[in-house]
XYZ file of C-alpha atoms in Angstrom:
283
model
C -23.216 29.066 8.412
C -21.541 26.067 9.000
C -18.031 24.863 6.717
C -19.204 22.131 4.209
C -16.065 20.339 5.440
C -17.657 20.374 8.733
C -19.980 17.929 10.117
C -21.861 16.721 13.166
C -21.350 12.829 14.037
C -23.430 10.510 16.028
C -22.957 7.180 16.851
C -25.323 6.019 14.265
C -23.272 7.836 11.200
C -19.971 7.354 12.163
C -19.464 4.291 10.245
C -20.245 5.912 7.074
C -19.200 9.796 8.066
C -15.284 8.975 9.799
C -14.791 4.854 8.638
C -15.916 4.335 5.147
C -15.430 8.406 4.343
C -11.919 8.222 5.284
C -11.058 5.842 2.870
C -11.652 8.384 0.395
C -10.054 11.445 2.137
C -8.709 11.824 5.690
C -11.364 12.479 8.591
C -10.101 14.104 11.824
C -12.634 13.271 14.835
C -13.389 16.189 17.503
C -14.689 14.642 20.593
C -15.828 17.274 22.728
C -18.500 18.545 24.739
C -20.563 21.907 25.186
C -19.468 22.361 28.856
C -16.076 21.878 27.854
C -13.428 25.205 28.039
C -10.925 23.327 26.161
C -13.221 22.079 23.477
C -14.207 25.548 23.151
C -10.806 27.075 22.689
C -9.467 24.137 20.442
C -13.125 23.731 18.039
C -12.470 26.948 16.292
C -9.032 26.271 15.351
C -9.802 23.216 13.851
C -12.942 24.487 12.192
C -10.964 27.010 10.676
C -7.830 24.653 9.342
C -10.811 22.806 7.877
C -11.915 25.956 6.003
C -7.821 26.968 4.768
C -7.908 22.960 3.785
C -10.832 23.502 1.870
C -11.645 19.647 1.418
C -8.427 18.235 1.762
C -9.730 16.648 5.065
C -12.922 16.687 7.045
C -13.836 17.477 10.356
C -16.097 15.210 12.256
C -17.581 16.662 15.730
C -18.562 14.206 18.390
C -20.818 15.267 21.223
C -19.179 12.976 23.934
C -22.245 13.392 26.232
C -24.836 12.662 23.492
C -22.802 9.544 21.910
C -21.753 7.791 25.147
C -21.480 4.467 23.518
C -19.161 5.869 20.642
C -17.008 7.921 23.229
C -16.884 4.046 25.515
C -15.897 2.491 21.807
C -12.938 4.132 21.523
C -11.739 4.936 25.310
C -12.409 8.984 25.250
C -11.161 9.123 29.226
C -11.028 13.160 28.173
C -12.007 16.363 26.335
C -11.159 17.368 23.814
C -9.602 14.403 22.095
C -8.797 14.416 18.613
C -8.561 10.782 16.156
C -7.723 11.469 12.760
C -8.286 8.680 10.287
C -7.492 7.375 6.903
C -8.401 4.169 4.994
C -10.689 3.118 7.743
C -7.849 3.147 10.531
C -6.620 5.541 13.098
C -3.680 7.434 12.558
C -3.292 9.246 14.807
C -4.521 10.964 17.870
C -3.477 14.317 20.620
C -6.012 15.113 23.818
C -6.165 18.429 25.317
C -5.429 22.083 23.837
C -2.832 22.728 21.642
C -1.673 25.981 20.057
C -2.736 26.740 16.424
C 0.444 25.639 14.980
C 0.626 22.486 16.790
C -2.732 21.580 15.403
C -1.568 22.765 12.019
C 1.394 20.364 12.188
C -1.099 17.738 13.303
C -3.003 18.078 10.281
C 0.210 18.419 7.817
C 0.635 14.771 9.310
C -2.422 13.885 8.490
C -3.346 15.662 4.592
C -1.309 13.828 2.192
C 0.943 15.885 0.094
C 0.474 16.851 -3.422
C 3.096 14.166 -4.554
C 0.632 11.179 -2.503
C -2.749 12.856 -3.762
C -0.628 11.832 -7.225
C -0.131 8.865 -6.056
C -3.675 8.091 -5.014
C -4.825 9.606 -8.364
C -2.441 7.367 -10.079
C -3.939 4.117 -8.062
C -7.578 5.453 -9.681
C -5.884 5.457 -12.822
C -4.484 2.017 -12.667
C -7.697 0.873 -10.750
C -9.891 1.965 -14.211
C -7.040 0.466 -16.716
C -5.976 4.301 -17.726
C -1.974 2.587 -17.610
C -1.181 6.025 -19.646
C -2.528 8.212 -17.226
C -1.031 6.433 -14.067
C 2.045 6.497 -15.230
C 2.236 10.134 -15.858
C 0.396 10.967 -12.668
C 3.163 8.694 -10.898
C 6.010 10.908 -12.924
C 4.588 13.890 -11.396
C 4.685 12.337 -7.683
C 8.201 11.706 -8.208
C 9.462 15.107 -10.135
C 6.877 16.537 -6.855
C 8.931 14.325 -4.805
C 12.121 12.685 -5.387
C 11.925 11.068 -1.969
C 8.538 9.467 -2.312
C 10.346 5.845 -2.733
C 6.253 4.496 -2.756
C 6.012 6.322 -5.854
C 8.871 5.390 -7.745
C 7.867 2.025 -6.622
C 4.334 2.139 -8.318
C 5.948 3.266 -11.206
C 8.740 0.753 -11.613
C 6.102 -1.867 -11.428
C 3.822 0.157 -14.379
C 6.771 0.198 -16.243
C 7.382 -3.358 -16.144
C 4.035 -4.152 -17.047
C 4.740 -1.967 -20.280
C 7.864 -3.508 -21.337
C 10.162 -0.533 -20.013
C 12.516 -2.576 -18.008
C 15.416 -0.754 -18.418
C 13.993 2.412 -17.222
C 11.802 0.118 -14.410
C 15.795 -0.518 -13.129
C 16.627 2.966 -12.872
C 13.240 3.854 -10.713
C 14.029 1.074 -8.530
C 17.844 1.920 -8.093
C 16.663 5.288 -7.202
C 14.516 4.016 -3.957
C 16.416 3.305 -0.751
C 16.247 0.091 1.455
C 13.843 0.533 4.207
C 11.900 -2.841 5.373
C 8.502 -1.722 5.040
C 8.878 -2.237 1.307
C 12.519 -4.242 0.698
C 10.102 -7.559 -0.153
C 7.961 -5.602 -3.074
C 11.233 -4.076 -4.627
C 12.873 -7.536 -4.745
C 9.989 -9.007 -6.128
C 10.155 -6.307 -9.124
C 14.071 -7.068 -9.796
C 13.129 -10.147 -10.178
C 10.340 -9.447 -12.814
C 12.835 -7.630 -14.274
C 15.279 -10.441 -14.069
C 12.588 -13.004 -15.538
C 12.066 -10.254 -18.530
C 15.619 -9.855 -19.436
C 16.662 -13.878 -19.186
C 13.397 -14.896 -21.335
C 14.640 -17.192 -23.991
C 12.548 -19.427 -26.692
C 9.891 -21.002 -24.170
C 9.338 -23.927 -27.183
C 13.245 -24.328 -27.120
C 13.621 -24.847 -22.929
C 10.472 -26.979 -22.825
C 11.848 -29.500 -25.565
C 14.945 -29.441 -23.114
C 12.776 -30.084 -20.130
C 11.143 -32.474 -21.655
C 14.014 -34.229 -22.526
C 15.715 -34.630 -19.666
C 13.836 -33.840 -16.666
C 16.518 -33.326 -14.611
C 17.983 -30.201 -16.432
C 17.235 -27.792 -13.824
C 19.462 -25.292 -16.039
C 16.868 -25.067 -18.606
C 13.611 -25.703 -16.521
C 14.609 -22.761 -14.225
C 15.090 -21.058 -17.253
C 11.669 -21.891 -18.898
C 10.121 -21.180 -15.170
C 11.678 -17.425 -16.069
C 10.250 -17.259 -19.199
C 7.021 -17.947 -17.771
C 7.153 -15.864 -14.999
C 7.995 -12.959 -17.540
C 4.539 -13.037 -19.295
C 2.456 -13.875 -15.714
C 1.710 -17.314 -16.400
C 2.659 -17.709 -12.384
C 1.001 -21.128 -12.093
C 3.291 -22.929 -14.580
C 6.302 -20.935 -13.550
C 6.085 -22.159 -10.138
C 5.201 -25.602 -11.061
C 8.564 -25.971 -12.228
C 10.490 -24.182 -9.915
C 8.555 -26.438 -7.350
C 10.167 -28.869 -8.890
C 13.121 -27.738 -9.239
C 12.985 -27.707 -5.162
C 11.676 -30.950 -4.460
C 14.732 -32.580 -6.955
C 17.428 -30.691 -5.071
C 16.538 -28.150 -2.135
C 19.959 -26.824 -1.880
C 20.399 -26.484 -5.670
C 21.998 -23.100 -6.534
C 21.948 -22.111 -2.697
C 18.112 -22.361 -3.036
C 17.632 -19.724 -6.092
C 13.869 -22.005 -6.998
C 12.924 -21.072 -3.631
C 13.883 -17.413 -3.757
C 12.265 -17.451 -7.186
C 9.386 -18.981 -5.747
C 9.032 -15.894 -3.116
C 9.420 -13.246 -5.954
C 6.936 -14.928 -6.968
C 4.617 -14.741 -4.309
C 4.628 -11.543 -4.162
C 4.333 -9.951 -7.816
C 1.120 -12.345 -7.988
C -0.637 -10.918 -4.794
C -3.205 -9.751 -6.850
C -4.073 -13.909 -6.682
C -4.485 -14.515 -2.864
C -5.715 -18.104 -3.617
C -2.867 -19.381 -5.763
C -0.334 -17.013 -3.399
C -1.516 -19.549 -0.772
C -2.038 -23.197 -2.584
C 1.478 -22.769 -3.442
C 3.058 -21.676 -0.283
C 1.699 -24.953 1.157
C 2.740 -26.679 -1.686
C 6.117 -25.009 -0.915
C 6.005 -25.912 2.536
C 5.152 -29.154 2.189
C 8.570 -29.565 -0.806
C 10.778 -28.206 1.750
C 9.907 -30.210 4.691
């Protein structure tokens, strides 16, 4: 009988089986063929890491000769060939036979580890307003994983939405520099920043409106706005901050303005109106 966490593909179920499935688990894609040696050395193997994994991927056969259009798709020039994908994208591939614990490894790159499948839970969590739950799911990740900098990340952001700033610091000092996420962890220091500098928003717009060209005050009343999300106002003055004096504060509304940009991705529209408006202030 065959593994439940073993299926056969064509090239009319492979959207749903490999694409959209693998957005909720990884799917590793056997392209083989029944006259095939190799493919009959290197199916078992897999078919039985799918087994050990018991669910934590699935295994996706592709008859090469019976789903010529699928194997053209994707440029199978050989058997076996092996895709693995997650979130709807390809990961990662090998061709040809490989020993038991090369496969294994394969797979280890492939499965996320328990501190990610907190992670993931954590994003579920979030995704259903259960802030509680996220967090602690996130705490596990971390105490799992001290070097999973993603999840200290999530979690510096959660706590910043709950008021914890202080502790939202430490989390963030904790992560290390790398590029693929230097922008987001800016953009929370910032929020952090905005949180800690908020003074009386009645007081600073009384000052503002007093003399418009106080860019003390209205860069402080754009922080105080920033700190409770009301982006749109906050950057309305910052914008103006920029179009009064570019160069004011070696450009701190513009850096502001970035922060900005990215703690409000959520907003895609107003993310973009403003970096044109932006745009067109700086030029």
């Amino acid at each position: 009988m065959k593994s439940p966490f073993v299926l056969d593909v064509t090239s009319a179920t492979f959207g749903k089986e490999v694409i959209e499935a693998s957005k909720q688990l990884p799917v590793v894609v056997d392209f083989w063929a029944p006259w095939c040696g190799p493919c009959r050395a290197l199916g078992p193997i897999l078919e039985k890491l799918a087994g050990e994994y018991a669910g934590q991927f699935r295994l996706a056969k592709v008859n090469s000769d019976e789903n010529l259009e699928l194997a053209r798709e994707f440029n199978v020039r050989s058997i076996p060939d092996v895709r693995a994908f997650r979130d709807g994208q390809q990961v990662d591939q090998f061709m040809g036979t490989l020993p038991e614990s090369h496969v294994r490894a394969f797979i280890e790159g492939v499965v996320p580890s328990p501190a990610e499948v907190e992670r993931l839970r954590a994003a579920g969590l979030r995704g259903a307003r259960d802030l509680a739950g996220a967090a602690a799911a996130l705490r596990k990740a971390v105490d799992l994983d001290p070097a999973h900098h993603l999840a200290r990340i999530d979690l510096a952001e959660l706590l910043i939405e709950a008021g914890q700033h202080e502790e939202a610091a430490r989390q963030l000092d904790a992560v290390r520099q790398d590029v693929d996420w230097d922008a987001r962890v800016e953009a929370l220091r910032q929020a952090i920043a905005f949180a800690r500098a908020r003074g009386s928003e009645s007081d600073l717009a009384a000052r503002v409106a007093a003399n418009p060209a106080d860019l003390e005050a209205r860069l402080a009343l754009a922080g105080a706005l920033a700190a409770r999300r009301s982006w749109r106002e906050a950057m309305d003055h910052l914008l103006e901050i920029v179009r009064r004096d570019k160069s004011w504060r070696d450009g701190e509304a513009r850096r502001q303005m970035l922060a900005i940009f990215n703690l409000a991705a959520g907003e895609p529209d107003l993310v973009s109106e403003y970096r044109r408006k932006l745009g067109s202030a700086l030029n």
